[in-house]
XYZ file of C-alpha atoms in Angstrom:
732
model
C 55.090 -13.719 25.810
C 52.994 -17.125 27.338
C 49.073 -16.743 27.509
C 46.758 -16.507 29.440
C 44.444 -19.589 31.119
C 41.320 -19.853 29.542
C 40.481 -19.509 33.816
C 41.444 -15.972 34.123
C 39.915 -15.611 30.371
C 36.467 -16.248 31.584
C 37.196 -14.692 34.345
C 38.059 -11.215 32.669
C 35.155 -11.646 30.910
C 32.424 -12.347 33.840
C 33.927 -9.456 35.486
C 33.465 -6.755 32.465
C 30.276 -8.114 31.861
C 29.351 -7.488 35.573
C 30.445 -4.593 34.941
C 28.471 -3.823 32.021
C 25.218 -4.909 33.348
C 25.670 -2.614 36.546
C 26.571 0.618 33.850
C 23.389 -0.700 31.893
C 21.120 -0.054 35.071
C 22.699 3.180 36.678
C 22.153 4.375 32.833
C 18.900 3.421 32.626
C 18.183 4.839 35.983
C 19.861 8.192 35.141
C 18.104 8.974 32.211
C 15.028 6.743 32.993
C 12.020 9.903 31.887
C 13.789 9.233 29.092
C 13.325 5.992 28.941
C 10.372 5.705 30.246
C 8.904 7.187 27.473
C 10.039 5.465 24.979
C 8.485 1.918 27.448
C 4.995 3.698 27.621
C 5.107 4.071 24.017
C 6.007 0.354 23.658
C 3.294 -0.065 26.316
C 0.493 1.238 24.856
C 0.604 0.040 21.151
C 1.647 -3.523 22.627
C -1.447 -3.275 24.958
C -3.897 -1.994 21.684
C -2.899 -4.781 19.913
C -3.590 -6.857 22.432
C -6.945 -6.347 23.660
C -8.343 -5.276 20.304
C -7.027 -9.037 18.999
C -8.602 -10.864 21.234
C -11.686 -8.845 21.166
C -11.810 -9.922 17.149
C -11.061 -13.409 18.827
C -13.398 -12.998 21.296
C -16.094 -12.095 19.704
C -16.260 -14.019 16.356
C -16.129 -17.367 18.434
C -18.947 -15.701 20.487
C -21.240 -14.872 17.584
C -19.931 -18.342 15.420
C -21.136 -20.505 18.945
C -24.463 -18.423 18.886
C -24.709 -19.097 14.868
C -23.623 -23.164 15.319
C -26.013 -23.344 18.362
C -28.849 -21.620 16.849
C -28.923 -23.388 13.241
C -28.124 -19.985 11.736
C -29.054 -20.092 7.753
C -25.927 -20.266 5.374
C -28.708 -19.344 2.519
C -32.376 -17.008 1.853
C -33.691 -17.789 -0.798
C -36.693 -16.098 -1.254
C -39.877 -15.558 -4.034
C -39.992 -18.041 -7.139
C -41.694 -21.871 -6.873
C -40.684 -21.876 -2.985
C -41.373 -26.088 -3.191
C -39.160 -26.943 -6.150
C -36.586 -24.313 -4.509
C -36.611 -26.964 -1.000
C -36.894 -30.123 -3.352
C -33.617 -28.819 -5.409
C -31.584 -27.578 -3.083
C -32.316 -30.735 -0.189
C -30.699 -32.722 -2.865
C -27.143 -30.503 -3.452
C -24.094 -33.008 -1.482
C -23.219 -30.752 1.361
C -26.727 -29.355 2.224
C -27.916 -30.620 6.067
C -31.014 -29.006 6.484
C -33.781 -26.687 4.271
C -36.393 -25.092 6.222
C -39.653 -22.944 4.455
C -41.114 -20.330 6.011
C -42.844 -16.954 5.681
C -42.216 -13.770 6.746
C -44.991 -10.251 6.662
C -44.207 -6.769 7.162
C -47.372 -5.956 8.621
C -48.214 -3.110 11.650
C -47.706 -3.618 15.611
C -49.448 -1.810 18.236
C -47.847 -2.230 21.360
C -50.321 -0.468 24.239
C -50.708 2.699 22.672
C -47.468 3.261 20.416
C -47.762 2.053 16.372
C -44.631 0.689 14.415
C -44.124 -0.737 11.479
C -43.197 -4.350 12.673
C -42.394 -8.064 11.166
C -44.068 -11.807 11.671
C -41.781 -14.736 10.829
C -43.855 -18.043 11.385
C -42.494 -20.836 13.157
C -44.036 -24.535 13.257
C -45.900 -25.582 17.056
C -44.402 -27.512 19.530
C -40.836 -27.713 17.820
C -37.929 -25.032 17.502
C -37.474 -24.751 13.624
C -34.687 -27.232 12.425
C -33.085 -23.580 10.304
C -33.121 -20.753 12.630
C -33.547 -21.288 16.010
C -34.682 -19.544 18.390
C -33.272 -19.658 22.095
C -36.067 -18.886 24.827
C -34.582 -16.902 27.099
C -38.879 -16.601 28.831
C -41.421 -17.807 28.491
C -42.507 -21.402 26.547
C -42.536 -22.136 23.197
C -46.292 -21.807 21.628
C -47.676 -25.365 21.519
C -49.818 -24.713 19.231
C -53.242 -24.768 21.813
C -53.465 -20.827 20.566
C -52.879 -20.085 17.781
C -52.936 -16.425 19.229
C -49.539 -16.815 20.673
C -46.141 -15.407 20.140
C -42.422 -14.657 21.008
C -41.106 -11.328 21.227
C -37.399 -11.297 19.699
C -35.784 -9.981 22.936
C -34.343 -6.134 21.151
C -38.406 -5.330 21.536
C -39.465 -6.972 24.819
C -36.351 -5.211 26.009
C -37.152 -1.224 24.631
C -40.739 -2.169 25.459
C -40.766 -3.814 28.618
C -43.032 -6.824 27.479
C -43.184 -10.258 29.877
C -45.121 -13.228 29.753
C -48.852 -12.542 29.301
C -48.788 -9.374 27.915
C -50.525 -8.361 24.397
C -49.806 -6.533 21.256
C -51.839 -6.211 18.771
C -51.190 -6.647 14.671
C -52.688 -5.154 11.416
C -53.521 -8.586 10.009
C -55.324 -9.055 6.575
C -59.237 -9.624 8.532
C -58.081 -6.542 10.676
C -56.491 -5.995 14.175
C -55.831 -8.921 16.402
C -54.541 -9.129 19.988
C -51.515 -12.324 20.610
C -50.628 -12.997 23.806
C -47.100 -12.801 24.213
C -46.336 -16.704 25.299
C -41.888 -16.274 25.528
C -38.795 -13.883 25.081
C -36.589 -15.138 22.539
C -33.547 -14.678 20.915
C -33.031 -14.857 16.971
C -29.797 -15.411 15.286
C -31.774 -13.177 12.354
C -31.580 -10.267 14.688
C -28.597 -9.702 17.001
C -28.925 -6.233 15.230
C -31.847 -5.330 14.614
C -31.338 -4.347 11.593
C -34.997 -4.639 9.319
C -32.928 -4.936 5.882
C -29.542 -5.066 4.093
C -30.215 -0.985 2.897
C -32.230 -0.434 5.802
C -29.026 -1.635 9.035
C -29.749 0.598 11.442
C -33.427 0.697 12.747
C -34.722 2.080 15.861
C -36.837 0.301 18.568
C -39.382 2.850 17.954
C -40.325 2.005 14.425
C -38.949 -2.013 14.311
C -39.906 -4.790 16.223
C -39.667 -8.623 14.863
C -42.441 -11.893 16.442
C -42.371 -14.519 15.982
C -46.403 -17.061 15.117
C -47.494 -19.874 14.201
C -48.073 -20.217 10.831
C -51.518 -20.395 10.888
C -51.276 -16.630 12.135
C -48.577 -15.540 9.887
C -51.448 -17.076 6.878
C -53.816 -14.644 8.620
C -51.188 -11.434 7.059
C -52.225 -9.514 3.844
C -50.951 -11.385 1.151
C -49.047 -8.471 -0.649
C -46.869 -8.532 2.545
C -45.718 -11.842 2.387
C -42.557 -13.007 1.940
C -41.831 -17.498 1.506
C -38.530 -18.148 2.442
C -36.517 -21.301 2.426
C -33.967 -21.553 4.497
C -30.809 -23.467 3.349
C -28.626 -24.670 6.155
C -24.613 -26.494 5.265
C -22.747 -29.368 6.366
C -19.927 -28.733 9.287
C -17.115 -28.427 7.390
C -18.538 -28.005 4.068
C -16.967 -25.500 1.277
C -19.592 -22.633 1.969
C -18.404 -20.770 -1.494
C -18.840 -23.645 -3.945
C -22.003 -24.365 -2.233
C -23.299 -21.539 -1.992
C -22.534 -20.811 -5.889
C -24.422 -24.092 -6.269
C -27.085 -22.901 -4.427
C -27.701 -19.865 -6.242
C -27.876 -21.325 -10.184
C -30.860 -24.189 -8.886
C -32.435 -20.831 -6.867
C -32.110 -19.013 -9.914
C -33.833 -20.856 -12.380
C -36.737 -21.379 -10.375
C -37.399 -17.843 -10.029
C -36.031 -16.408 -7.321
C -36.198 -12.888 -6.463
C -33.467 -12.644 -3.940
C -30.535 -14.889 -2.510
C -29.307 -13.903 0.493
C -25.787 -16.167 1.506
C -25.215 -15.498 5.170
C -22.508 -13.113 5.118
C -24.895 -10.726 3.007
C -27.652 -11.270 5.965
C -28.875 -7.829 7.651
C -27.507 -8.394 10.753
C -24.653 -11.401 10.562
C -23.470 -8.499 7.649
C -23.288 -5.133 10.386
C -21.487 -7.264 12.782
C -19.290 -9.035 10.706
C -18.884 -5.091 9.315
C -18.353 -3.733 13.002
C -15.654 -7.171 13.388
C -13.547 -5.155 11.259
C -13.090 -1.916 12.877
C -11.270 -4.423 16.041
C -8.984 -6.589 12.701
C -8.067 -2.571 11.235
C -7.420 -1.122 14.812
C -5.222 -4.804 15.760
C -2.670 -4.008 12.838
C -2.666 -0.219 12.005
C -2.644 1.939 15.485
C -0.347 -0.517 17.125
C 2.004 -0.486 14.151
C 2.780 3.409 14.535
C 3.248 3.333 17.957
C 5.602 1.010 17.110
C 7.100 2.518 15.250
C 7.356 6.038 16.877
C 9.083 3.926 20.123
C 10.976 2.784 17.645
C 12.204 6.106 16.656
C 12.165 7.237 19.800
C 15.009 4.506 20.620
C 17.303 4.979 18.275
C 17.653 8.668 18.857
C 17.969 8.151 22.743
C 20.878 5.361 22.198
C 21.996 6.716 18.875
C 23.417 10.078 22.220
C 24.116 7.875 24.780
C 26.570 5.603 22.231
C 28.239 8.948 20.865
C 28.135 10.399 24.709
C 30.054 7.447 25.843
C 32.726 7.326 23.240
C 35.355 7.602 25.402
C 34.810 5.156 27.595
C 34.087 3.142 24.698
C 37.199 4.096 23.529
C 39.084 3.184 27.146
C 36.897 -0.494 27.191
C 37.916 -1.660 23.449
C 42.170 -0.392 24.261
C 41.601 -2.290 27.707
C 41.212 -5.452 25.395
C 36.761 -5.390 25.524
C 35.222 -7.866 23.068
C 33.341 -5.699 19.965
C 30.601 -8.834 20.889
C 30.551 -8.000 24.353
C 29.862 -3.916 23.539
C 27.420 -5.228 21.087
C 25.572 -7.415 23.588
C 25.724 -4.629 25.709
C 23.779 -1.624 23.819
C 21.897 -4.409 22.711
C 20.595 -4.416 26.231
C 18.577 -1.688 25.846
C 16.716 -2.062 23.333
C 15.686 -5.465 24.725
C 15.237 -3.614 28.155
C 12.637 -0.494 27.048
C 11.055 -2.825 24.125
C 10.329 -6.306 26.263
C 9.705 -3.880 29.284
C 7.379 -2.526 27.471
C 5.592 -5.494 26.114
C 4.862 -7.161 29.391
C 3.193 -4.434 30.557
C 1.751 -3.751 27.742
C 0.458 -7.587 27.282
C -0.259 -7.652 31.004
C -3.089 -4.703 30.407
C -4.027 -5.041 26.609
C -5.117 -9.222 27.800
C -7.755 -7.685 30.422
C -9.290 -5.208 28.594
C -9.583 -7.367 26.033
C -11.919 -9.606 28.061
C -13.598 -6.135 29.205
C -14.050 -5.064 25.075
C -16.123 -8.556 25.093
C -18.468 -8.236 27.734
C -19.076 -4.899 27.172
C -20.163 -5.282 23.632
C -21.507 -8.719 24.027
C -24.052 -7.230 27.067
C -24.959 -3.968 25.247
C -26.317 -6.083 21.639
C -27.426 -9.099 24.138
C -25.691 -11.756 22.232
C -26.575 -14.951 24.096
C -23.033 -16.442 23.636
C -20.117 -14.567 25.328
C -16.888 -16.977 24.781
C -13.803 -15.656 26.538
C -10.599 -17.619 25.370
C -7.303 -17.343 26.544
C -4.859 -16.823 22.528
C -0.918 -17.893 23.760
C -0.134 -16.519 20.334
C -1.217 -12.675 21.644
C 1.269 -12.523 24.603
C 3.986 -14.578 22.485
C 3.512 -12.088 19.582
C 3.116 -8.740 22.109
C 6.579 -9.743 23.340
C 7.923 -10.213 19.855
C 6.974 -7.415 18.725
C 8.173 -4.887 21.916
C 11.761 -7.181 21.882
C 11.169 -6.483 18.032
C 10.786 -2.809 18.055
C 13.526 -2.511 21.029
C 16.655 -4.856 19.283
C 15.724 -3.454 15.987
C 15.957 0.854 17.442
C 18.883 -0.412 19.080
C 20.428 -2.579 16.327
C 22.312 0.794 14.262
C 23.705 2.495 17.799
C 24.873 -0.845 18.988
C 26.994 -1.927 15.716
C 28.597 1.969 16.250
C 29.440 0.961 19.339
C 31.245 -2.277 18.629
C 32.875 -0.808 15.160
C 33.906 2.591 16.693
C 37.750 2.434 17.187
C 39.403 3.576 20.999
C 41.812 5.837 18.812
C 39.303 7.657 17.234
C 36.749 7.774 20.580
C 39.779 8.693 23.021
C 40.257 11.818 21.140
C 36.590 13.014 23.068
C 33.808 14.266 21.897
C 35.603 16.772 19.302
C 34.465 15.308 15.828
C 37.297 14.599 14.063
C 36.862 16.483 10.705
C 35.943 20.265 10.286
C 32.526 21.974 11.022
C 31.510 23.721 7.677
C 28.102 26.514 8.219
C 24.854 25.084 6.949
C 23.590 24.992 3.252
C 20.994 27.126 4.376
C 23.949 29.891 4.999
C 26.185 29.183 2.670
C 23.419 29.372 -0.313
C 21.718 32.434 2.079
C 25.293 34.546 3.516
C 22.976 36.971 5.265
C 21.909 33.831 7.038
C 25.514 33.464 9.673
C 23.789 37.357 10.912
C 21.146 35.271 12.490
C 20.475 35.794 16.404
C 22.802 33.160 18.289
C 19.033 32.057 19.539
C 17.997 31.122 15.955
C 20.960 29.843 14.062
C 21.582 27.614 17.857
C 18.871 25.323 16.532
C 18.632 25.748 13.224
C 22.836 24.398 13.644
C 21.483 21.550 16.293
C 18.817 20.063 13.444
C 21.425 19.234 11.372
C 24.270 18.285 13.460
C 23.300 14.782 13.357
C 20.798 14.190 10.015
C 19.701 10.767 10.796
C 19.145 11.816 14.344
C 16.553 14.720 13.320
C 15.535 12.054 10.220
C 14.375 9.644 12.996
C 12.355 12.759 14.938
C 10.576 13.954 12.079
C 9.172 10.166 11.405
C 8.262 10.041 14.611
C 6.392 13.078 14.940
C 5.378 13.126 11.404
C 3.663 8.919 12.153
C 2.057 10.739 15.582
C 0.690 13.628 13.654
C -0.595 10.760 11.014
C -2.327 9.040 13.545
C -3.992 12.359 15.225
C -4.298 13.517 11.580
C -5.818 10.346 10.531
C -8.726 10.526 13.382
C -9.897 13.897 13.030
C -10.591 12.636 9.401
C -12.498 9.949 10.648
C -14.753 13.140 12.291
C -14.828 15.105 9.756
C -16.260 12.272 6.747
C -18.879 10.809 8.903
C -20.238 14.470 9.988
C -20.230 14.521 5.889
C -21.742 11.568 5.561
C -24.670 12.658 8.497
C -24.895 15.549 7.214
C -25.341 14.679 3.453
C -28.203 11.819 4.589
C -30.129 14.047 6.601
C -29.504 16.968 5.615
C -29.046 17.159 1.445
C -30.938 13.528 0.740
C -33.731 12.955 3.101
C -36.412 15.943 3.696
C -39.191 14.068 5.279
C -39.592 14.694 9.198
C -41.804 11.020 8.999
C -42.628 7.986 7.171
C -46.714 7.652 8.035
C -48.257 4.007 7.059
C -52.139 3.777 7.013
C -54.451 0.652 6.852
C -56.425 2.182 3.813
C -55.185 2.651 0.574
C -52.845 5.878 0.030
C -55.485 7.590 -2.278
C -55.949 11.320 -2.285
C -58.646 10.672 0.891
C -55.653 9.411 2.910
C -53.667 11.392 2.574
C -55.879 15.008 2.829
C -56.849 12.935 6.302
C -53.233 12.881 7.350
C -52.718 16.409 5.526
C -55.323 17.894 7.831
C -53.653 16.968 11.329
C -51.912 20.256 12.625
C -48.453 20.638 12.551
C -47.912 18.720 8.963
C -46.389 20.538 6.244
C -46.614 18.405 3.738
C -47.217 15.162 2.158
C -46.526 12.873 -0.968
C -47.481 9.217 -1.323
C -44.892 6.705 -2.150
C -44.771 2.939 -2.745
C -42.248 0.958 -1.598
C -41.880 -3.196 -2.827
C -38.991 -4.982 -2.381
C -37.601 -6.035 -5.719
C -34.342 -8.369 -7.681
C -32.551 -6.233 -10.024
C -31.545 -9.147 -12.284
C -28.976 -8.789 -14.939
C -27.920 -11.690 -17.064
C -26.991 -14.174 -14.321
C -26.335 -11.173 -11.812
C -29.034 -10.984 -8.299
C -28.992 -7.826 -6.521
C -32.158 -7.554 -3.889
C -33.421 -4.478 -2.971
C -36.061 -2.242 -2.211
C -37.978 0.349 -5.120
C -38.819 3.171 -4.039
C -41.538 5.312 -6.469
C -41.870 9.310 -5.636
C -44.076 11.736 -7.297
C -42.585 13.393 -10.270
C -40.882 16.519 -9.195
C -40.412 15.004 -5.433
C -39.533 17.334 -2.928
C -38.966 14.908 -0.167
C -36.265 13.682 -1.383
C -32.679 14.661 -3.315
C -30.905 12.187 -5.386
C -27.632 12.747 -5.710
C -25.004 11.032 -8.394
C -21.210 9.837 -7.636
C -20.098 12.805 -8.463
C -22.363 15.037 -6.276
C -24.250 16.273 -8.745
C -27.897 16.285 -8.273
C -30.099 14.265 -10.887
C -34.042 14.440 -11.486
C -36.045 11.735 -11.133
C -36.203 10.465 -14.919
C -39.413 9.896 -16.249
C -38.004 6.662 -18.199
C -36.239 3.725 -16.017
C -35.149 3.681 -12.239
C -32.039 5.223 -10.406
C -29.237 2.639 -8.839
C -27.042 2.609 -5.783
C -23.826 2.888 -7.406
C -22.855 -0.023 -5.869
C -24.911 -1.858 -8.577
C -23.149 -0.963 -11.211
C -20.236 -3.474 -9.671
C -22.340 -6.135 -8.716
C -23.895 -6.329 -11.884
C -21.571 -5.148 -14.223
C -24.716 -2.501 -15.657
C -24.337 0.971 -16.856
C -26.786 3.463 -17.798
C -29.292 2.836 -20.004
C -28.449 -1.505 -19.604
C -31.684 -3.235 -19.305
C -32.658 -5.311 -16.219
C -35.126 -7.299 -14.868
C -37.735 -6.063 -11.781
C -38.981 -8.999 -9.867
C -41.275 -8.472 -7.385
C -41.642 -10.811 -4.961
C -44.830 -9.543 -3.029
C -46.524 -9.607 -6.241
C -45.699 -12.124 -8.164
C -44.836 -9.848 -11.416
C -41.160 -9.088 -13.131
C -40.887 -6.371 -15.550
C -37.948 -5.091 -18.070
C -37.026 -2.017 -17.417
C -33.251 0.310 -18.431
C -30.709 1.876 -15.664
C -31.199 5.605 -16.330
C -28.579 7.007 -14.238
C -26.593 6.180 -10.858
C -27.057 8.191 -7.175
C -24.629 7.870 -4.681
C -26.258 7.637 -0.640
C -23.764 7.174 2.591
C -27.182 4.899 4.189
C -28.671 1.974 1.948
C -28.308 0.813 -1.473
C -32.041 1.785 -2.694
C -33.269 1.568 -6.544
C -35.479 4.416 -7.614
C -38.300 5.135 -10.204
C -41.699 7.467 -11.241
C -44.561 6.639 -9.884
C -45.961 7.945 -13.242
C -43.235 4.814 -14.847
C -43.835 2.815 -12.417
C -47.321 2.606 -12.845
C -46.693 2.250 -16.988
C -44.471 -0.794 -16.736
C -46.971 -2.844 -14.048
C -50.213 -1.894 -16.029
C -52.124 -5.162 -17.297
C -50.716 -7.068 -14.264
C -51.381 -4.466 -10.949
C -53.785 -2.296 -10.247
C -53.247 1.051 -8.676
C -55.424 -0.304 -6.286
C -52.892 -3.135 -5.349
C -49.959 -0.261 -5.501
C -51.549 1.975 -3.017
C -52.153 -0.845 -0.663
C -51.298 -0.992 2.797
C -48.226 -3.007 2.849
C -46.980 -1.686 -0.442
C -47.893 2.396 0.003
C -47.251 4.893 2.681
C -46.971 8.845 2.832
C -43.974 10.875 3.233
C -44.822 13.986 5.346
C -42.483 17.694 6.203
C -43.979 19.058 9.881
C -44.241 22.721 10.660
C -40.979 25.265 11.149
C -40.850 25.385 15.522
C -43.006 22.040 15.893
C -41.378 19.007 18.496
C -40.968 15.943 15.922
C -41.791 13.470 18.906
C -45.138 15.505 19.967
C -45.670 15.480 16.094
C -45.390 11.569 15.964
C -47.531 10.766 18.928
C -50.281 12.983 17.689
C -50.438 11.668 14.219
C -49.960 8.036 16.081
C -53.652 8.803 17.863
C -55.205 8.748 13.990
C -57.718 5.919 13.646
C -56.098 5.581 9.851
C -52.215 5.880 10.959
C -50.689 2.308 11.639
C -47.491 3.293 12.536
C -44.707 6.112 12.139
C -41.491 5.880 11.127
C -39.507 8.983 12.984
C -36.197 10.579 10.725
C -35.615 12.767 13.368
C -35.327 9.536 15.769
C -33.389 7.848 13.289
C -31.617 10.987 13.208
C -30.806 10.406 17.012
C -29.981 6.686 17.046
C -27.013 7.517 14.124
C -26.135 10.232 16.487
C -25.979 7.854 19.597
C -23.812 5.068 17.450
C -21.574 8.051 16.718
C -21.159 8.636 20.356
C -18.953 5.537 20.983
C -17.430 6.370 18.025
C -16.072 9.529 19.055
C -15.232 8.268 22.274
C -12.556 5.444 20.072
C -11.655 8.354 17.669
C -10.511 10.252 21.347
C -8.191 7.568 22.114
C -7.288 7.388 19.331
C -6.370 11.258 19.422
C -5.283 10.510 23.567
C -2.577 7.980 21.447
C -1.726 9.653 20.033
C -0.662 13.357 21.907
C 1.336 10.436 23.614
C 3.058 10.050 21.304
C 4.514 13.210 20.163
C 5.300 14.052 23.739
C 7.287 11.461 23.756
C 9.140 12.257 20.221
C 9.304 15.934 20.814
C 10.264 15.003 24.898
C 13.298 12.318 24.045
C 14.585 14.812 21.330
C 14.220 17.577 23.831
C 16.268 15.922 26.278
C 18.316 14.841 23.826
C 19.517 18.287 22.033
C 20.383 19.975 25.600
C 22.055 16.883 26.906
C 24.230 17.334 24.110
C 24.177 20.905 24.375
C 25.171 21.046 28.009
C 28.646 21.907 28.192
C 28.308 24.819 25.452
C 25.244 26.033 27.682
C 27.154 26.232 30.506
C 29.723 28.336 28.896
C 27.166 30.241 27.331
C 26.399 30.762 31.068
C 29.561 31.712 32.833
C 30.961 35.240 33.063
C 32.782 36.460 29.469
C 36.093 38.148 29.681
C 36.118 38.370 25.466
C 32.306 39.423 24.649
C 32.884 37.214 21.673
C 33.657 34.348 23.809
C 30.274 32.039 23.622
C 29.932 33.074 19.962
C 33.246 31.755 18.949
C 32.330 28.473 21.266
C 29.444 28.340 19.238
C 30.826 28.055 16.049
C 33.707 25.837 16.312
C 31.255 22.746 18.219
C 28.189 23.650 15.644
């Protein structure tokens, strides 16, 4: 026998390849809705990956560019011997620059509105070397007029402040009118947070101005917090320098040492960014896994239905590898096509998200970059999903035996009854409409398992999204319904004594009043230091409930302090451990014990009885100092039926009152942020529903296609009453 010429063999191979390509196109068109459903799922997964990955990268670069341009401090050291700390830190190799300043929390009045604000010192004539200010309107104060200030952009935007407008600052020598010389952006307040514990603040309750050093020196001494700002050299080992600065500052009595990662604004933005990184991985994987399941089911059905064709092709000499490549082509088309569409949608969506985000937060730098790795990874993910799902059916097609395939769709082995029917014989007498889906589910166990897994993935996405809603609602109800009971916190310009308390209580609509002392404090245990706020309540307070981690309510202890559960891990302390309380504004450090731990959704504060605080500070601080403005305030509750906003305005009219922080306004702010969160969760629920629909649609379509002959037989006129039953039993 003479071998066929190589040219003839190549021609035959090329002709077969052409026929298979045409067959691929026709199969895709014949089952276009099933393939489109899978393609849509791949597209959503890749689009979500591309959008969230690019948005995360762009926002990270935008923040870093703003931080670098404005020389954002790598470390902020408060309290202690500031002059010695500045010298010691400046001598550490890798430190580029240091800067000293003072900040003070004081009452600010904008027109008739009073708020608890903050003033930060700046040098005259030139921007600070560390934590610079970008002037967006006006001119930086030259120093000629000591009462000129720069207003932080969020405060200026909220109150509509501009050049030449005036504010009233409550200083140690009385109310002082200052003029707005400029509006500026500070890297410290891209997210306007008061402190690490007080991340969420309403613009009505908190605002920041930057004033010359001579102006800040006139604030009450008890409110002043001296700080050393430290800037590292570009490329320096920040982690190693953090440890060196921390050691040097601790020895010199620093009461708060905050690296850039713990700076309130940066910490809030970083936590928000982490959401993008998680979305960029978890949710796309769910979509691509579901698409893989649907592709596997669809491809398995195509291969099974074409067994006779496969047998004919194999008997006529078609190579196994050509068949393998042909059936992998289905996965390539679906996975690659979905990936290309997903990339086309996801990358522009990432740009929109970046611009919307930076605009909403008034971030001065918006960096949009094309990340070449994003489309490459998106295409790889899509193709991998399609090819991996089509691999098993393709290998099955490659290995099919021509003789076995040409038997047709009748299985070679005898079918048996369901395990359920063998274990429970009465199940055999179930109506045909019940046995048909039951036997169909076990007809292809791998396919059924694949469908089940895919639906579980879709339900996981839906339930996880819904679970986030439940969790957030639980935490907000816990904070505002169970822990906080006051309607407002009222600041006054006189000592918070019994006389002032009586005047506040006399305001119509006030139901109850309690004094509260709040002091910045550094908790020190061993070499560990944690900065927070110590809040002192009257014994038996009705304004606050202290809830332990296991949901147990604790009384305010007569001795010792209650601290947030996070402190247990950060300082390695337990109940009964002795800790130091360093008060930077009082210049005092005392010893006490940890009486217990609490678990609160917003903030990690420390709590103490006012009697215990007075005892600890006796001999060092007078009761008058503790009751002084800035240290003490009043917590109030309203009568039933009053309007919180109207009560706030009414309280602010009192000449004693310098600021009001409304708990109701804070809750509304949380609800506003949650509205964005609910929108995101709603999108996830929609995506989960699309994923579930795709899987169920393809599973039912495949099942109906496999049963088409049986359904046609059962619909046909039957001379034998048991005909349809016999057909079903023989094929099931």
